[in-house]
XYZ file of C-alpha atoms in Angstrom:
588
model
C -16.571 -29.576 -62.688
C -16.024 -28.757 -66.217
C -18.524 -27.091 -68.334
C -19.381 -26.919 -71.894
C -19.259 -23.117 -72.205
C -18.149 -21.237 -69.258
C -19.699 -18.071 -69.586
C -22.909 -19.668 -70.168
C -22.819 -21.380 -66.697
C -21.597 -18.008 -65.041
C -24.791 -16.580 -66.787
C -27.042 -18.897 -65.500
C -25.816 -18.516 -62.073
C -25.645 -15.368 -61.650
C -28.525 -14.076 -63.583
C -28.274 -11.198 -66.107
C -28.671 -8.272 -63.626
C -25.049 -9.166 -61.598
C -23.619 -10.715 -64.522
C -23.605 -7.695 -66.352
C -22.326 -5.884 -63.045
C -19.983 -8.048 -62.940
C -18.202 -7.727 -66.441
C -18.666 -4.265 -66.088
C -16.258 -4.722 -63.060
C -13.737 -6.648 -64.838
C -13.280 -4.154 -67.650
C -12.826 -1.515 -65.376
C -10.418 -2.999 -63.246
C -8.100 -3.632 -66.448
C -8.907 -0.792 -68.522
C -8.801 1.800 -65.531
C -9.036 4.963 -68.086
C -11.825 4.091 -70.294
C -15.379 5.999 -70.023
C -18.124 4.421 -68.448
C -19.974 4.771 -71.908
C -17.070 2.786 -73.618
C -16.682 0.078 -71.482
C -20.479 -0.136 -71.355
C -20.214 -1.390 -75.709
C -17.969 -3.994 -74.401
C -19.945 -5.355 -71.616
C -23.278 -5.153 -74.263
C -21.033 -7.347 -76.489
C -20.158 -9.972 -73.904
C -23.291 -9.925 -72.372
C -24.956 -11.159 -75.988
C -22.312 -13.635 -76.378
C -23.551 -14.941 -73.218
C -26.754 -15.269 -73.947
C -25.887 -16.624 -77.471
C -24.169 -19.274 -75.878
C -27.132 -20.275 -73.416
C -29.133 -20.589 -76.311
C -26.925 -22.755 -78.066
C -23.444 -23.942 -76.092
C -21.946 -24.841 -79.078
C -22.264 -21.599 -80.733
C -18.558 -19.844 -81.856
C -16.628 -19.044 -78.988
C -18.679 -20.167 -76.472
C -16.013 -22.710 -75.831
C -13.680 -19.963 -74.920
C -12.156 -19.554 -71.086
C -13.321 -16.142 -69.529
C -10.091 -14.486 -69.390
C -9.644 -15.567 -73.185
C -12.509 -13.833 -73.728
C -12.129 -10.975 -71.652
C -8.628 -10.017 -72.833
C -9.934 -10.866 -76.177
C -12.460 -7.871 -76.549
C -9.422 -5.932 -75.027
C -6.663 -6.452 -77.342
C -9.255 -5.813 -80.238
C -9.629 -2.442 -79.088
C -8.010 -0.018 -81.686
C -6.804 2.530 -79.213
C -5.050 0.285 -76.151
C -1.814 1.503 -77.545
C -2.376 4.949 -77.560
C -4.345 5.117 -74.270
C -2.112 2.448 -72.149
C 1.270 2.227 -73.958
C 3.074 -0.898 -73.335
C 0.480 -2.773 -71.860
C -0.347 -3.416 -75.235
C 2.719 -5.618 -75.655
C 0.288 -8.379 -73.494
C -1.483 -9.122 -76.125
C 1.276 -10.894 -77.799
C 1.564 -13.611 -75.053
C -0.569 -16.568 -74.942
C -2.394 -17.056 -71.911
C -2.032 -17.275 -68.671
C 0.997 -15.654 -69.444
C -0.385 -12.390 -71.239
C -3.376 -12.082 -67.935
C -0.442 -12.332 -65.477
C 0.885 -9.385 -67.755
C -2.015 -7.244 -67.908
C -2.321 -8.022 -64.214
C 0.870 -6.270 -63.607
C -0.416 -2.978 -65.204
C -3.261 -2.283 -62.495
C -2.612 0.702 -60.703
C -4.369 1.087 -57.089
C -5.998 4.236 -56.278
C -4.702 6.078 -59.743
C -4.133 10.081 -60.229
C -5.964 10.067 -63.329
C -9.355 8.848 -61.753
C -11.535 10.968 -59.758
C -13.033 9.688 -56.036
C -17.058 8.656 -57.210
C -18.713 11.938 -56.645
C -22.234 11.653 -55.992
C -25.138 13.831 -57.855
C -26.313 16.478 -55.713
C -29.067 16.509 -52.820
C -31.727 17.782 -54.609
C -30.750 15.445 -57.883
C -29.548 11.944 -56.227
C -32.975 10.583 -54.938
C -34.930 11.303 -58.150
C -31.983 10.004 -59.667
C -32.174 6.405 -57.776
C -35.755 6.431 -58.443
C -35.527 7.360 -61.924
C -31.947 5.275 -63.106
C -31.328 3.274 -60.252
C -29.060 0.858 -62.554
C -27.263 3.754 -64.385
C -26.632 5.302 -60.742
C -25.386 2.087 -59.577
C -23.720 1.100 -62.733
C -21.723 4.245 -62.656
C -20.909 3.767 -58.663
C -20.145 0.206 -59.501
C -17.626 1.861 -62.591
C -16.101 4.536 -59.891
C -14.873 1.955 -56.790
C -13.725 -0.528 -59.706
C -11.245 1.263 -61.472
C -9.878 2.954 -58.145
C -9.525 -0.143 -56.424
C -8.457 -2.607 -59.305
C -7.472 -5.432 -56.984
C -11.257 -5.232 -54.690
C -13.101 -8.644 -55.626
C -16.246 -7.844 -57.529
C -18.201 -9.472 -54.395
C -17.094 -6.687 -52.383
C -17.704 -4.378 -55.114
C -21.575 -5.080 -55.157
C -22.014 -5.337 -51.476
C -20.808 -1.902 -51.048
C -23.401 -1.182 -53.815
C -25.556 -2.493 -51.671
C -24.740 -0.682 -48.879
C -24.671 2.858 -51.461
C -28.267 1.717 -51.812
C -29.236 1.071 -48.431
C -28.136 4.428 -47.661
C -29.966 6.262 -50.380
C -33.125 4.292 -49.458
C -32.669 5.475 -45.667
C -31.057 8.988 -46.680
C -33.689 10.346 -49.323
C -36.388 9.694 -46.128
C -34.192 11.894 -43.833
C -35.264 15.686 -43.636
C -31.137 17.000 -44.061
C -30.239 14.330 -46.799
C -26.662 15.751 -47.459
C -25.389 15.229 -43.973
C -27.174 11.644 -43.857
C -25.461 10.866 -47.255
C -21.939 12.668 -46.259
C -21.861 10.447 -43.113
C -22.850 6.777 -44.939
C -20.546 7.999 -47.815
C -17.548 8.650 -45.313
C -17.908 5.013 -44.131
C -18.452 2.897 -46.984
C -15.262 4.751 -48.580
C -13.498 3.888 -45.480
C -14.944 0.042 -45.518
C -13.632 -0.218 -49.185
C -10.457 1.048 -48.365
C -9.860 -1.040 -45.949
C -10.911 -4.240 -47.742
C -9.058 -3.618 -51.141
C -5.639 -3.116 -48.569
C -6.900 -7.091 -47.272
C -7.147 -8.127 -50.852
C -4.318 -6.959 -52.205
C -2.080 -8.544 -49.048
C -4.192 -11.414 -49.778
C -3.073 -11.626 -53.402
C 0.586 -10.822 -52.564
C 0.565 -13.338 -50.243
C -0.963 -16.331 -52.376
C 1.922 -15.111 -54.941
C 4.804 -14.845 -53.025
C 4.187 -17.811 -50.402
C 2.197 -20.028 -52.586
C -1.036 -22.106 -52.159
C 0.450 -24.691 -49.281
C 0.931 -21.394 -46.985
C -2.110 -19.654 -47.993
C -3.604 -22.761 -47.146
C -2.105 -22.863 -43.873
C -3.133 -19.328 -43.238
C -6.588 -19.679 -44.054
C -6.832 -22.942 -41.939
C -5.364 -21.175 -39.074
C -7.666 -18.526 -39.361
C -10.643 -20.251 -39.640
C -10.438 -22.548 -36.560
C -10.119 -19.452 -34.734
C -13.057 -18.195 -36.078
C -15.015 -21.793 -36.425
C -13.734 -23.461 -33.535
C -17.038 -25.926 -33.146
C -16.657 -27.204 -36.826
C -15.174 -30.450 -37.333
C -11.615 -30.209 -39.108
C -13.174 -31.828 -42.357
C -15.456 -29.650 -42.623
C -12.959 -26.503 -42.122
C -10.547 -27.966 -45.232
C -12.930 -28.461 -47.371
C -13.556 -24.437 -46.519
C -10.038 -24.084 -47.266
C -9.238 -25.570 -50.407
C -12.246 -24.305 -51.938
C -11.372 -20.608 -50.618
C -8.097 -21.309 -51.815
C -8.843 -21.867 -55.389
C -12.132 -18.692 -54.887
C -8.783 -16.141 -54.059
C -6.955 -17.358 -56.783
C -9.447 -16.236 -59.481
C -10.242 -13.239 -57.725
C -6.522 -12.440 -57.463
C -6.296 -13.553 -61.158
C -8.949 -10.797 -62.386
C -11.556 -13.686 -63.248
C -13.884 -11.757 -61.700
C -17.478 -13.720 -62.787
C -15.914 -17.106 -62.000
C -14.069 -15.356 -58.435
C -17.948 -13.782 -57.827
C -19.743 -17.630 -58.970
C -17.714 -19.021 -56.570
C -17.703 -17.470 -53.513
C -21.512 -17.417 -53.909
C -21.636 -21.046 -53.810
C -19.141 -21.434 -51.032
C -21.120 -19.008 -48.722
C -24.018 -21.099 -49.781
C -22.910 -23.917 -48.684
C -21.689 -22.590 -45.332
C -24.578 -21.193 -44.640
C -26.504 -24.447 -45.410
C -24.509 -25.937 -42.584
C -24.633 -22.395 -40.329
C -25.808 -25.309 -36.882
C -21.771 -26.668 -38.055
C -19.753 -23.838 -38.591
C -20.824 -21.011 -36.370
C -24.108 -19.379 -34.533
C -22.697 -15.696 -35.307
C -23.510 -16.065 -39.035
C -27.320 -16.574 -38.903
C -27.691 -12.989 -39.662
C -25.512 -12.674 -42.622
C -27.100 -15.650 -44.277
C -30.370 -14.055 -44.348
C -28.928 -10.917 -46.265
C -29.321 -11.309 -50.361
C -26.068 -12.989 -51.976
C -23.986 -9.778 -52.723
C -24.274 -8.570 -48.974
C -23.782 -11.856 -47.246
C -19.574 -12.853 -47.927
C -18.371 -10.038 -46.396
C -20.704 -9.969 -43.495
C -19.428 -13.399 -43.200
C -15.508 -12.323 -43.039
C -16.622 -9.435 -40.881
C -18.563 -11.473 -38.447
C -17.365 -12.636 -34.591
C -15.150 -15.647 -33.671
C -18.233 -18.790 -32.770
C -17.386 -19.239 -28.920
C -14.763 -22.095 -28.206
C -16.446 -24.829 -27.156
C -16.289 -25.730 -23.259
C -13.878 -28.556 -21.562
C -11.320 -28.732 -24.835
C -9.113 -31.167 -23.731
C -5.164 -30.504 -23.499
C -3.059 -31.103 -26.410
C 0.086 -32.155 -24.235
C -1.642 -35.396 -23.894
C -2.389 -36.285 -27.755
C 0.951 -34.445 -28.887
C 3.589 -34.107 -26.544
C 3.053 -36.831 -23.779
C 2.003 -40.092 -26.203
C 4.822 -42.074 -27.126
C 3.444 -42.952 -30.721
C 3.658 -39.200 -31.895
C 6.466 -40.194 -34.623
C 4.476 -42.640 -36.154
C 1.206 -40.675 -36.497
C 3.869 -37.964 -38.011
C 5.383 -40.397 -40.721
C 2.352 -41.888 -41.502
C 0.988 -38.717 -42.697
C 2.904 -35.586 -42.171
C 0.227 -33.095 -43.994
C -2.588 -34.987 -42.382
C -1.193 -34.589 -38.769
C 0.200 -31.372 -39.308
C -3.034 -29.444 -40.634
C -4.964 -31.558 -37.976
C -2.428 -30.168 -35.046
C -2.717 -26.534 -36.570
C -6.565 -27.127 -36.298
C -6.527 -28.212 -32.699
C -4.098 -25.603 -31.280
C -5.944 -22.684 -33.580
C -9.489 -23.632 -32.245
C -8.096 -23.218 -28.664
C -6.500 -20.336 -28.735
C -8.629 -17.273 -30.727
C -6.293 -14.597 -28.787
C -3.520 -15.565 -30.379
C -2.221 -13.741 -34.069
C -2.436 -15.970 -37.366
C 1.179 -15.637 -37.502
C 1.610 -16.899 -33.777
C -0.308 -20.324 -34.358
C 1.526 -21.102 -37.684
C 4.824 -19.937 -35.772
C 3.967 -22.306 -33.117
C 2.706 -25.211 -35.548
C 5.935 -24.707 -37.700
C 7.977 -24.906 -34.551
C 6.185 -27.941 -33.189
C 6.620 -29.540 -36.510
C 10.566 -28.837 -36.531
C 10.903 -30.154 -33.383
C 9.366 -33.485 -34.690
C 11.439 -33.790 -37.893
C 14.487 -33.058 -35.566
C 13.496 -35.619 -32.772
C 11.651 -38.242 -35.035
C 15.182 -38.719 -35.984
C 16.590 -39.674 -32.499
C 17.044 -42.860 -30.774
C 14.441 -41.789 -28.005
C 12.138 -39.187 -29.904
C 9.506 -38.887 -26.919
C 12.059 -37.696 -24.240
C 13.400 -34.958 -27.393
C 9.698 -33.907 -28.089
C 9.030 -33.670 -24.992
C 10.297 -30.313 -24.048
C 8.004 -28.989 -26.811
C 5.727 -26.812 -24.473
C 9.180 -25.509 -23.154
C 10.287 -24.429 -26.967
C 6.517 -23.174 -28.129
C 6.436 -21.139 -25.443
C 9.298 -18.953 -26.079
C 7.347 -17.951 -29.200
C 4.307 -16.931 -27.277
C 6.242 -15.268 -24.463
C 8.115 -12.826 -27.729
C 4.734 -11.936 -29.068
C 3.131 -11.091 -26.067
C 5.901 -9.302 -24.396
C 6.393 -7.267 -27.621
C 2.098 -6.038 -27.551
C 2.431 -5.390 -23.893
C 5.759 -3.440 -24.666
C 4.253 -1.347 -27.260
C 0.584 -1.388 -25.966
C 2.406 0.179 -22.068
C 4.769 3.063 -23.803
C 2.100 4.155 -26.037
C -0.635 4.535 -23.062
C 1.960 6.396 -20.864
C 3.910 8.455 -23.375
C 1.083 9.050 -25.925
C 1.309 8.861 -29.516
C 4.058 11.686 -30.138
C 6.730 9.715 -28.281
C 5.553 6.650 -29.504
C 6.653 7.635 -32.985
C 9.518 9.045 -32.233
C 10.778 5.506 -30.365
C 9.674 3.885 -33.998
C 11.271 5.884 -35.882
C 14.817 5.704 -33.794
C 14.310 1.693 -34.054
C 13.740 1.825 -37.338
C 15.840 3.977 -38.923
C 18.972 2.335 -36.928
C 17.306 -0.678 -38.523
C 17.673 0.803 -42.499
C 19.397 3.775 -42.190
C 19.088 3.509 -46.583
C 15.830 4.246 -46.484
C 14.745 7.943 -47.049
C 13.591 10.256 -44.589
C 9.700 10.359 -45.598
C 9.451 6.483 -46.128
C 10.432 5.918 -42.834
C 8.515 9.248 -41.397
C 5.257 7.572 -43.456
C 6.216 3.725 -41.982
C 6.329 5.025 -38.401
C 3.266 6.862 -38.921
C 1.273 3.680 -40.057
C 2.879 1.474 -37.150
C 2.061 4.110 -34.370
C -1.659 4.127 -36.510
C -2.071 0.421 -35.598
C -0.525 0.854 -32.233
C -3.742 3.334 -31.461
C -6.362 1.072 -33.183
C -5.134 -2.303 -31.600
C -4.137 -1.006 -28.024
C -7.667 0.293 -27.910
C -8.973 -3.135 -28.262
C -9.632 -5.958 -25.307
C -6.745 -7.739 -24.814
C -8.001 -10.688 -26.062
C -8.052 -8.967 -29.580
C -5.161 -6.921 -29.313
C -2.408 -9.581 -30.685
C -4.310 -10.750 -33.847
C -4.998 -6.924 -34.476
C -1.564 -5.021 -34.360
C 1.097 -8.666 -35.811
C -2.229 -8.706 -38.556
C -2.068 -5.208 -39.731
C 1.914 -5.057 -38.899
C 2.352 -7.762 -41.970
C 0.590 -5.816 -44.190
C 3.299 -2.981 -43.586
C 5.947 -5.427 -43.813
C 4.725 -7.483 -47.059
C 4.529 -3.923 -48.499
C 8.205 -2.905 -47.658
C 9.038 -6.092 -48.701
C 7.667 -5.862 -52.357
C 8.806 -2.998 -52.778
C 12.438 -3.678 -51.974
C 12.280 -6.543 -53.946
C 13.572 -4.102 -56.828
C 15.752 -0.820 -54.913
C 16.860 -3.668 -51.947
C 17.775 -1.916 -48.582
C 20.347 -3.739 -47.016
C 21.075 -7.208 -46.350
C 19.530 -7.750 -43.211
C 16.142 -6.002 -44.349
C 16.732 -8.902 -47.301
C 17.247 -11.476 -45.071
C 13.765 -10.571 -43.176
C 12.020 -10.604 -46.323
C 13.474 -14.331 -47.401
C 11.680 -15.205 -44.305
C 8.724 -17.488 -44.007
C 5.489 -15.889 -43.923
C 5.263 -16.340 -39.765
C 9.025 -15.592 -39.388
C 9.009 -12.385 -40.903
C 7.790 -9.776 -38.232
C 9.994 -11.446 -35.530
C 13.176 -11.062 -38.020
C 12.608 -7.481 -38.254
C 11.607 -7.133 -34.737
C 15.057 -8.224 -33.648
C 16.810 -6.556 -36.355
C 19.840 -4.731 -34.862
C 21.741 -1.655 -36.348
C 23.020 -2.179 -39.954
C 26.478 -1.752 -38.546
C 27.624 -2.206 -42.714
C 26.178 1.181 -43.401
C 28.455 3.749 -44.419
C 26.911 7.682 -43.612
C 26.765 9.799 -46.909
C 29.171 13.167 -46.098
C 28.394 15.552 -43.202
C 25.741 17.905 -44.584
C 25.085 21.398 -42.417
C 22.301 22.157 -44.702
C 20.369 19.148 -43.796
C 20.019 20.591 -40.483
C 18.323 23.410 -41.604
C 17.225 26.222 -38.419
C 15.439 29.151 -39.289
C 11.927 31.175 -37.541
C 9.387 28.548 -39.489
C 10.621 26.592 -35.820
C 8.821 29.078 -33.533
C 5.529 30.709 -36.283
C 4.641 27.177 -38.131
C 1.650 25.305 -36.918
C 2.336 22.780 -34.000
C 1.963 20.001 -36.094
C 4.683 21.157 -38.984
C 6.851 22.170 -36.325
C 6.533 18.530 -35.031
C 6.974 17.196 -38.382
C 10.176 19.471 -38.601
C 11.715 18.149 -35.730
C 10.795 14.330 -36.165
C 12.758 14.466 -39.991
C 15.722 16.469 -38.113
C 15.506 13.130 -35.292
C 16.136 10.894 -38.550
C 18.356 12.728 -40.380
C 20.464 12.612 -37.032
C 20.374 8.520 -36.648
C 21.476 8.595 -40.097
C 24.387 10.084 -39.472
C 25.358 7.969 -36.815
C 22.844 4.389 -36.526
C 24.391 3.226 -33.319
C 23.869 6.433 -31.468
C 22.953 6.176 -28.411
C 19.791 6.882 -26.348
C 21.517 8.970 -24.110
C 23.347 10.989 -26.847
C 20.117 11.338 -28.934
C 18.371 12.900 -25.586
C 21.885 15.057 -25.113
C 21.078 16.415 -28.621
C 17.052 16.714 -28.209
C 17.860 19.015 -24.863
C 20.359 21.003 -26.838
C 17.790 21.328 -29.599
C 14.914 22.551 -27.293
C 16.825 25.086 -25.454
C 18.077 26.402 -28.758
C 14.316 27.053 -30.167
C 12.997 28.355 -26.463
C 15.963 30.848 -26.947
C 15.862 32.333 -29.982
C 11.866 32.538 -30.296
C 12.158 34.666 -27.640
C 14.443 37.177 -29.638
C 14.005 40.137 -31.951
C 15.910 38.885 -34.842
C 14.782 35.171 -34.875
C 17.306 34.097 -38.063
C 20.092 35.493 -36.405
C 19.923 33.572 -33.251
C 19.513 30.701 -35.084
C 22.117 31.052 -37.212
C 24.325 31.680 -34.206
C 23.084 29.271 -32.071
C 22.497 26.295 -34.917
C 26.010 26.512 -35.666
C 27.028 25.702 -31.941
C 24.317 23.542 -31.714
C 26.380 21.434 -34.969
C 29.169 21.496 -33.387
C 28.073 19.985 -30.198
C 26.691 17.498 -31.553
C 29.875 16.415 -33.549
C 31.113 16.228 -30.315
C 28.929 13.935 -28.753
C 28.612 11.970 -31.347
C 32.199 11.611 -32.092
C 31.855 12.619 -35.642
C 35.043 13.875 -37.282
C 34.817 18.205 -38.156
């Protein structure tokens, strides 16, 4: 619905208290260097327009969208030049072109701003009982310029949770360790979160609002498998158009919004699910993400087989041409509901499979006996997915996380041999991370966990290679559908087009740091010396790599042992280069 003034609805519904938190939140987040004093004249000054314009809708510039008025009171400030350079040059566009600019100058967790750092012990309570909105205001200030792309809900329900703890903490006899611990894991919640929102945005942008539909439609009848499928789209299209004002910046409309669609699923809490009762007794800021963070409803008993309704009727074309969407988001509902084990990606691989098979067979002179080996064909995508968890889930329990990474990091960098050393030393790192949090998990969560987290890795790699681009195949990956990508770079093979820079003795670099330096750096050492060894040659093999490892260990066990550690190594480094040659085959 349309209103008269916009920010004079936002300031009725959210009252002046969160309003002004709000705006406070949506300066930051743009103008990430500005004081907390500075940006607290231009929230006064849109906070009076607001109220001017409940008085009086008609009032001057009460007619204005948010953003126009947001990016307004920016681009009159006399110092954005000087302070933020060519983001300036936004406020020539006209909008939505100069937000989508300004958009692009958000940095996420930035040098130049400090982690919040609470007031002392002895200072903080009296503080929160003295200021509690200027301690919260300046909290509120801290997480929002670090974390430009957190939605302002999230925003105020860690505030909320800052708050809880002081409450509990400033009752506790050693208030320091009470706060250090609460402090440790709401920074560790909002990390988290803004890394979801982010992949969230990138994903709405890059894949558009038909798959982010798709996504969240998926994910919902997993998590809302008693609701009727009405009830779950109209979910989706609102949350649909609640990301894309979040991901725009509109933070008061984003914060409006998602208020009134928990609302409304918590009016109907007997339809959707009974593991939300909780959260909708929590005050508005604290219920949404309680909401995302809550359990899956249970299934409901006695769910009859889809192979009936989809595979074994004869009329399945029709129902298809009738209405493709219609059928399609209604089969994606049915197969989701049933099967909460599997990954997001899995279900819309399966769907998008199922609905290939139809535009294939629909074509056919007998369409049921083609469709009809459907189970066969889904299946292979389920048997991939679950062969490649209980792969990785079985060599990281018996070989531990040290061997783990060192199998990533040979796949990988075989995979993109381009890509430097510490990239792929800090990608294998955060694969074997979500290897240990999702093998830890019951197996029924373990799928959804490690593919969920693994896309976040991937969209990352992806974005980034969208301007320095790898190789082709890594290219090809990234063209992918959203589902398709992680298999396409699961079955990546070498990049057999990559051409090794010159033979470099000095990147294999021995000396006594290999027998005094912590275990750790020593472990470090020798994992970069592992990749720097692929890259000479990607389609090494596992046997020669092992050859070379042995020769390697029996080369530091040697020469630790000796007087003159350099020498030795020098000595036996040399031979150790020249073996290797050898066994690779590499020309001297």
């Amino acid at each position: 619905m349309k209103h008269k003034s916009e920010i004079a609805h936002r300031y009725r519904d959210l009252k002046e208290e969160t309003f002004k938190a709000v705006t406070m939140i949506t300066f930051a987040q743009y103008l990430q260097k500005c004081s907390y004093e500075g940006l607290s004249k231009l929230v006064k000054d849109v906070v009076e327009l607001a109220q001017k314009c409940d008085a009086n809708e008609d009032a001057a510039d009460c007619g204005k969208s948010l953003p126009a008025i947001f990016l307004g009171k920016i681009c009159q400030l006399e110092t954005l030049r000087e302070s933020y350079g060519n983001m300036a040059d936004c406020c020539s566009k006209e909008d939505p072109e100069r937000n989508e600019c300004f958009l692009t100058f958000k940095v996420q967790q930035p040098d130049f701003v400090q982690p919040y750092q609470r007031p002392a012990a002895d200072v903080i309570c009296k503080e929160y009982q003295d200021n509690r909105v200027s301690l919260l205001g300046h909290f509120i200030y801290t997480v929002a310029r670090r974390n430009p792309f957190l939605y302002a809900p999230t925003i105020l329900g860690l505030a909320a949770d800052y708050e809880h703890a002081l409450q509990t903490c400033c009752q506790d006899s050693n208030i320091d360790t009470c706060l250090d611990t609460k402090a440790a894991a709401i920074k560790e919640k909002a990390k988290k979160v803004s890394m979801k929102h982010e992949y969230a945005c990138g994903t709405l942008k890059k894949f558009g609002a038909r798959t982010f539909q798709a996504i969240k439609l998926g994910h919902l009848s997993q998590k809302y498998p008693n609701a009727p499928h009405s009830e779950v789209v109209k979910v989706v299209h609102e949350l649909k158009d609640v990301y894309k004002e979040c991901c725009d910046g509109d933070m008061l409309e984003c914060m409006d919004d998602r208020a009134q669609l928990i609302e409304y699923v918590c009016s109907k809490q007997d339809v959707f699910s009974s593991k939300i009762k909780h959260c909708c007794e929590k005050p508005v800021v604290e219920r949404s993400q309680c909401i995302v963070e809550a359990d899956y409803d249970d299934k409901p008993e006695n769910l009859p087989s889809l192979v009936e309704k989809y595979i074994h009727d004869k009329e399945v074309c029709k129902r298809y041409e009738a209405g493709h969407d219609e059928f399609m988001s209604e089969f994606l509902y049915e197969y989701a509901r049933r099967h909460p084990e599997f990954s997001n990606q899995l279900v819309l691989r399966v769907a998008k499979g199922y609905e290939a098979l139809l535009e294939k067979c629909c074509k056919t002179d007998n369409p049921a006996e083609c469709y009809g080996k459907a189970e066969e064909e889904l299946n292979k995508h389920i048997k991939e997915t679950q062969d490649l968890v209980k792969t990785n889930c079985e060599l990281l329990s018996t070989k531990g996380e040290g061997e783990f990474l060192k199998a990533l990091l040979i796949r990988y960098t075989k995979k993109m041999p381009q890509v430097s050393t510490d990239t792929l030393l800090d990608m294998g790192k955060k694969m074997t991370g979500i290897g240990t949090k999702c093998c830890q998990m019951p197996e029924e969560k373990r799928m959804a966990c490690s593919e969920g987290y693994l896309n976040m890795v991937i969209q990352d790699m992806c974005r980034k290679q969208e301007t320095s681009p790898i190789n082709d195949n890594v290219s090809h990956c990234c063209r992918q559908s959203y589902a398709s990508r992680r298999p396409c770079f699961t079955a990546l093979g070498v990049d057999t087009k990559y051409v090794p820079s010159v033979f470099d003795p000095n990147m294999f670099n021995f000396d006594e740091k290999l027998c005094s330096a912590p275990a750790a750096e020593r472990e470090l050492g020798q994992m970069k010396l592992l990749i720097n060894l692929i890259k000479r040659k990607p389609q090494m093999t596992e046997e020669q790599i092992n050859t070379i490892a042995s020769g390697f260990s029996d080369m530091v066990n040697k020469c630790c042992k000796q007087s003159d550690i350099d020498t030795c190594f020098g000595e036996e480094g040399a031979n150790l280069i020249v073996q290797s040659r050898t066994t690779l085959e590499i020309g001297v």
